[in-house]
């Protein structure tokens, strides 16, 4: 396998978008890129994540070339790279990726940067540099993109394009909580057992 020098540009071949209209199943290739690969070469490439380097071991498996990484890297460093990533799903097929990018930016005022890449003919990955932007979209759930409805949900290691996600945001009420505990740092610790706190309601904001 040819090695690449650090800083070298890397690209993958994405299925070409149709001239117009949503994509159909016959328009995509047999290979679908991973979350990380889908972003390589995407135009909105200004999002950066400062993570520890991952060193893969090259070998063979069942007579085919394979790359193996440590479990701690796969479930840790490599997954952390998609910590602020959403999956956008179009049930009837997605519009052109250029249309998705432009319409998404029109509807979503951003404080940071975002990159959007295609994943098959029904999904896109949406990766943010700002947790504030990530949280805003988390509570949007549905977006109209050029007449096509896109449902968004948080990416996870268990993401399967053929199955529905079991992840969804919920509101948690804390009745009679003492006023001095309504600081975000304290609230996150109180709610850690429930899940990952995203934001506090406006009615309780201090």
Tab-separated table of C-alpha atoms in Angstrom:
chain	number	residue	atom	x	y	z
A	1	UNK	CA	0.000	0.000	0.000
A	2	UNK	CA	1.387	3.398	-0.965
A	3	UNK	CA	2.251	5.576	2.004
A	4	UNK	CA	1.329	9.252	2.230
A	5	UNK	CA	3.459	11.992	3.721
A	6	UNK	CA	2.023	14.083	6.516
A	7	UNK	CA	0.086	17.013	5.129
A	8	UNK	CA	-0.485	15.356	1.754
A	9	UNK	CA	-3.918	15.938	0.260
A	10	UNK	CA	-6.145	12.909	0.196
A	11	UNK	CA	-9.310	12.442	-1.803
A	12	UNK	CA	-11.921	9.800	-2.365
A	13	UNK	CA	-14.276	9.309	-5.261
A	14	UNK	CA	-17.858	10.168	-4.341
A	15	UNK	CA	-20.852	9.075	-6.440
A	16	UNK	CA	-21.720	11.916	-8.817
A	17	UNK	CA	-24.926	13.814	-8.187
A	18	UNK	CA	-27.611	13.660	-10.862
A	19	UNK	CA	-28.114	16.674	-13.082
A	20	UNK	CA	-31.284	17.575	-11.160
A	21	UNK	CA	-33.764	16.136	-8.704
A	22	UNK	CA	-33.155	13.750	-5.795
A	23	UNK	CA	-30.742	10.866	-6.094
A	24	UNK	CA	-31.963	7.336	-6.732
A	25	UNK	CA	-30.511	4.081	-5.445
A	26	UNK	CA	-29.140	3.166	-8.863
A	27	UNK	CA	-27.024	6.345	-8.891
A	28	UNK	CA	-24.731	5.286	-6.050
A	29	UNK	CA	-21.811	2.895	-6.094
A	30	UNK	CA	-21.439	-0.299	-4.116
A	31	UNK	CA	-18.972	1.246	-1.646
A	32	UNK	CA	-20.195	3.830	0.846
A	33	UNK	CA	-17.556	5.942	2.673
A	34	UNK	CA	-17.211	6.051	6.426
A	35	UNK	CA	-17.969	9.149	8.486
A	36	UNK	CA	-14.332	10.271	8.374
A	37	UNK	CA	-13.828	9.403	4.702
A	38	UNK	CA	-16.983	11.206	3.619
A	39	UNK	CA	-15.521	14.521	4.747
A	40	UNK	CA	-12.199	14.106	2.911
A	41	UNK	CA	-12.160	16.484	-0.005
A	42	UNK	CA	-15.485	18.128	0.892
A	43	UNK	CA	-15.512	21.859	-0.002
A	44	UNK	CA	-16.382	22.999	3.556
A	45	UNK	CA	-13.145	21.647	4.989
A	46	UNK	CA	-12.381	24.389	7.520
A	47	UNK	CA	-13.490	22.334	10.527
A	48	UNK	CA	-10.494	20.957	12.394
A	49	UNK	CA	-10.203	18.652	15.398
A	50	UNK	CA	-7.005	18.502	17.433
A	51	UNK	CA	-6.841	14.851	18.403
A	52	UNK	CA	-4.081	12.414	19.241
A	53	UNK	CA	-2.563	10.605	16.228
A	54	UNK	CA	-3.801	7.100	15.465
A	55	UNK	CA	-1.340	4.542	14.105
A	56	UNK	CA	-2.886	1.660	12.185
A	57	UNK	CA	-1.210	-1.701	11.556
A	58	UNK	CA	-1.421	-2.939	7.959
A	59	UNK	CA	-2.011	-6.647	7.517
A	60	UNK	CA	-4.296	-9.056	5.656
A	61	UNK	CA	-7.621	-10.629	6.622
A	62	UNK	CA	-9.091	-13.544	4.671
A	63	UNK	CA	-6.547	-12.860	1.969
A	64	UNK	CA	-7.473	-9.178	1.614
A	65	UNK	CA	-5.554	-6.048	2.714
A	66	UNK	CA	-6.675	-4.747	6.094
A	67	UNK	CA	-5.796	-1.964	8.545
A	68	UNK	CA	-6.129	-2.638	12.270
A	69	UNK	CA	-6.205	-0.038	15.029
A	70	UNK	CA	-6.365	-0.378	18.792
A	71	UNK	CA	-9.824	-0.692	20.320
A	72	UNK	CA	-9.060	2.324	22.512
A	73	UNK	CA	-8.399	4.372	19.362
A	74	UNK	CA	-11.481	3.088	17.514
A	75	UNK	CA	-13.871	3.723	20.393
A	76	UNK	CA	-11.973	6.747	21.714
A	77	UNK	CA	-9.885	9.054	19.527
A	78	UNK	CA	-11.439	8.084	16.189
A	79	UNK	CA	-15.009	8.317	17.517
A	80	UNK	CA	-14.257	11.630	19.251
A	81	UNK	CA	-13.520	13.111	15.833
A	82	UNK	CA	-17.249	12.841	15.074
A	83	UNK	CA	-18.397	14.069	18.493
A	84	UNK	CA	-20.067	17.130	16.921
A	85	UNK	CA	-21.439	15.299	13.888
A	86	UNK	CA	-25.057	14.878	12.829
A	87	UNK	CA	-26.585	12.565	10.266
A	88	UNK	CA	-29.143	14.115	7.941
A	89	UNK	CA	-31.638	11.653	6.451
A	90	UNK	CA	-33.848	12.183	3.391
A	91	UNK	CA	-36.450	9.422	3.221
A	92	UNK	CA	-37.223	9.932	-0.484
A	93	UNK	CA	-33.642	10.574	-1.604
A	94	UNK	CA	-31.456	13.611	-1.059
A	95	UNK	CA	-31.123	16.696	-3.277
A	96	UNK	CA	-27.759	17.582	-4.796
A	97	UNK	CA	-25.070	18.056	-2.167
A	98	UNK	CA	-24.423	21.647	-3.326
A	99	UNK	CA	-28.109	22.440	-2.768
A	100	UNK	CA	-28.048	20.882	0.705
A	101	UNK	CA	-25.016	22.946	1.701
A	102	UNK	CA	-26.433	26.258	0.472
A	103	UNK	CA	-29.946	25.742	1.912
A	104	UNK	CA	-28.571	24.538	5.232
A	105	UNK	CA	-26.453	27.677	5.613
A	106	UNK	CA	-29.422	29.874	4.677
A	107	UNK	CA	-31.474	28.419	7.536
A	108	UNK	CA	-28.743	28.020	10.152
A	109	UNK	CA	-26.880	31.093	11.463
A	110	UNK	CA	-23.518	29.728	12.598
A	111	UNK	CA	-21.005	30.944	15.157
A	112	UNK	CA	-18.400	28.450	13.944
A	113	UNK	CA	-17.794	26.418	10.788
A	114	UNK	CA	-19.518	23.406	9.278
A	115	UNK	CA	-18.740	20.822	6.622
A	116	UNK	CA	-21.377	18.679	4.926
A	117	UNK	CA	-20.653	15.510	2.950
A	118	UNK	CA	-22.777	12.941	1.137
A	119	UNK	CA	-23.283	9.430	2.495
A	120	UNK	CA	-25.138	7.335	-0.045
A	121	UNK	CA	-28.309	8.610	-1.727
A	122	UNK	CA	-30.352	9.279	1.453
A	123	UNK	CA	-27.865	10.562	4.033
A	124	UNK	CA	-25.403	13.371	4.663
A	125	UNK	CA	-22.929	13.990	7.478
A	126	UNK	CA	-22.982	17.460	9.074
A	127	UNK	CA	-19.904	18.219	11.169
A	128	UNK	CA	-19.594	21.329	13.362
A	129	UNK	CA	-16.627	23.114	14.893
A	130	UNK	CA	-18.822	24.796	17.534
A	131	UNK	CA	-20.780	22.979	20.235
A	132	UNK	CA	-23.228	25.919	20.309
A	133	UNK	CA	-24.105	25.362	16.637
A	134	UNK	CA	-24.345	21.613	17.264
A	135	UNK	CA	-26.864	22.133	20.073
A	136	UNK	CA	-29.017	24.478	17.989
A	137	UNK	CA	-29.400	21.884	15.238
A	138	UNK	CA	-29.933	19.114	17.808
A	139	UNK	CA	-33.251	20.709	18.790
A	140	UNK	CA	-34.287	21.500	15.225
A	141	UNK	CA	-34.810	17.810	14.256
A	142	UNK	CA	-36.423	18.564	10.867
A	143	UNK	CA	-35.323	20.924	8.087
A	144	UNK	CA	-36.819	21.671	4.681
A	145	UNK	CA	-34.098	21.480	2.037
A	146	UNK	CA	-35.349	22.598	-1.385
A	147	UNK	CA	-38.695	20.875	-0.823
A	148	UNK	CA	-37.185	17.697	0.656
A	149	UNK	CA	-37.590	16.984	4.376
A	150	UNK	CA	-34.324	16.226	6.177
A	151	UNK	CA	-34.400	14.662	9.639
A	152	UNK	CA	-31.293	15.157	11.744
A	153	UNK	CA	-29.966	12.950	14.526
A	154	UNK	CA	-26.673	12.614	16.324
A	155	UNK	CA	-24.053	10.339	14.762
A	156	UNK	CA	-22.914	7.356	16.817
A	157	UNK	CA	-20.605	4.386	16.356
A	158	UNK	CA	-23.688	2.224	15.902
A	159	UNK	CA	-25.015	4.292	13.005
A	160	UNK	CA	-26.488	2.044	10.319
A	161	UNK	CA	-28.001	3.711	7.221
A	162	UNK	CA	-30.543	0.873	7.017
A	163	UNK	CA	-31.879	1.350	10.558
A	164	UNK	CA	-33.548	4.177	12.456
A	165	UNK	CA	-31.565	5.914	15.174
A	166	UNK	CA	-32.589	5.352	18.796
A	167	UNK	CA	-31.032	8.683	19.891
A	168	UNK	CA	-33.303	11.651	20.553
A	169	UNK	CA	-33.123	14.818	22.687
A	170	UNK	CA	-35.417	15.091	25.712
A	171	UNK	CA	-36.230	17.803	28.237
A	172	UNK	CA	-35.626	17.005	31.911
A	173	UNK	CA	-37.534	18.870	34.641
A	174	UNK	CA	-35.872	19.543	37.994
A	175	UNK	CA	-38.738	20.703	40.246
A	176	UNK	CA	-37.832	22.692	43.369
A	177	UNK	CA	-34.133	22.709	42.534
A	178	UNK	CA	-32.349	25.294	44.675
A	179	UNK	CA	-31.635	28.547	42.846
A	180	UNK	CA	-27.879	28.459	43.411
A	181	UNK	CA	-27.692	25.113	41.545
A	182	UNK	CA	-28.953	26.599	38.282
A	183	UNK	CA	-25.423	27.204	37.069
A	184	UNK	CA	-24.633	25.242	33.905
A	185	UNK	CA	-21.571	23.597	35.428
A	186	UNK	CA	-23.654	22.252	38.329
A	187	UNK	CA	-26.588	21.253	36.133
A	188	UNK	CA	-24.340	19.145	33.887
A	189	UNK	CA	-23.104	17.198	36.897
A	190	UNK	CA	-26.613	16.678	38.266
A	191	UNK	CA	-27.886	15.394	34.906
A	192	UNK	CA	-24.853	13.280	34.013
A	193	UNK	CA	-26.656	10.107	35.112
A	194	UNK	CA	-29.495	10.813	32.648
A	195	UNK	CA	-27.369	11.472	29.575
A	196	UNK	CA	-25.288	14.226	27.997
A	197	UNK	CA	-26.707	17.658	28.919
A	198	UNK	CA	-26.961	19.973	25.895
A	199	UNK	CA	-28.585	23.228	27.038
A	200	UNK	CA	-30.820	24.692	29.725
A	201	UNK	CA	-34.317	25.969	29.066
A	202	UNK	CA	-34.772	29.718	28.657
A	203	UNK	CA	-37.210	29.852	31.564
A	204	UNK	CA	-34.458	28.640	33.904
A	205	UNK	CA	-31.544	30.533	32.384
A	206	UNK	CA	-29.623	32.714	34.849
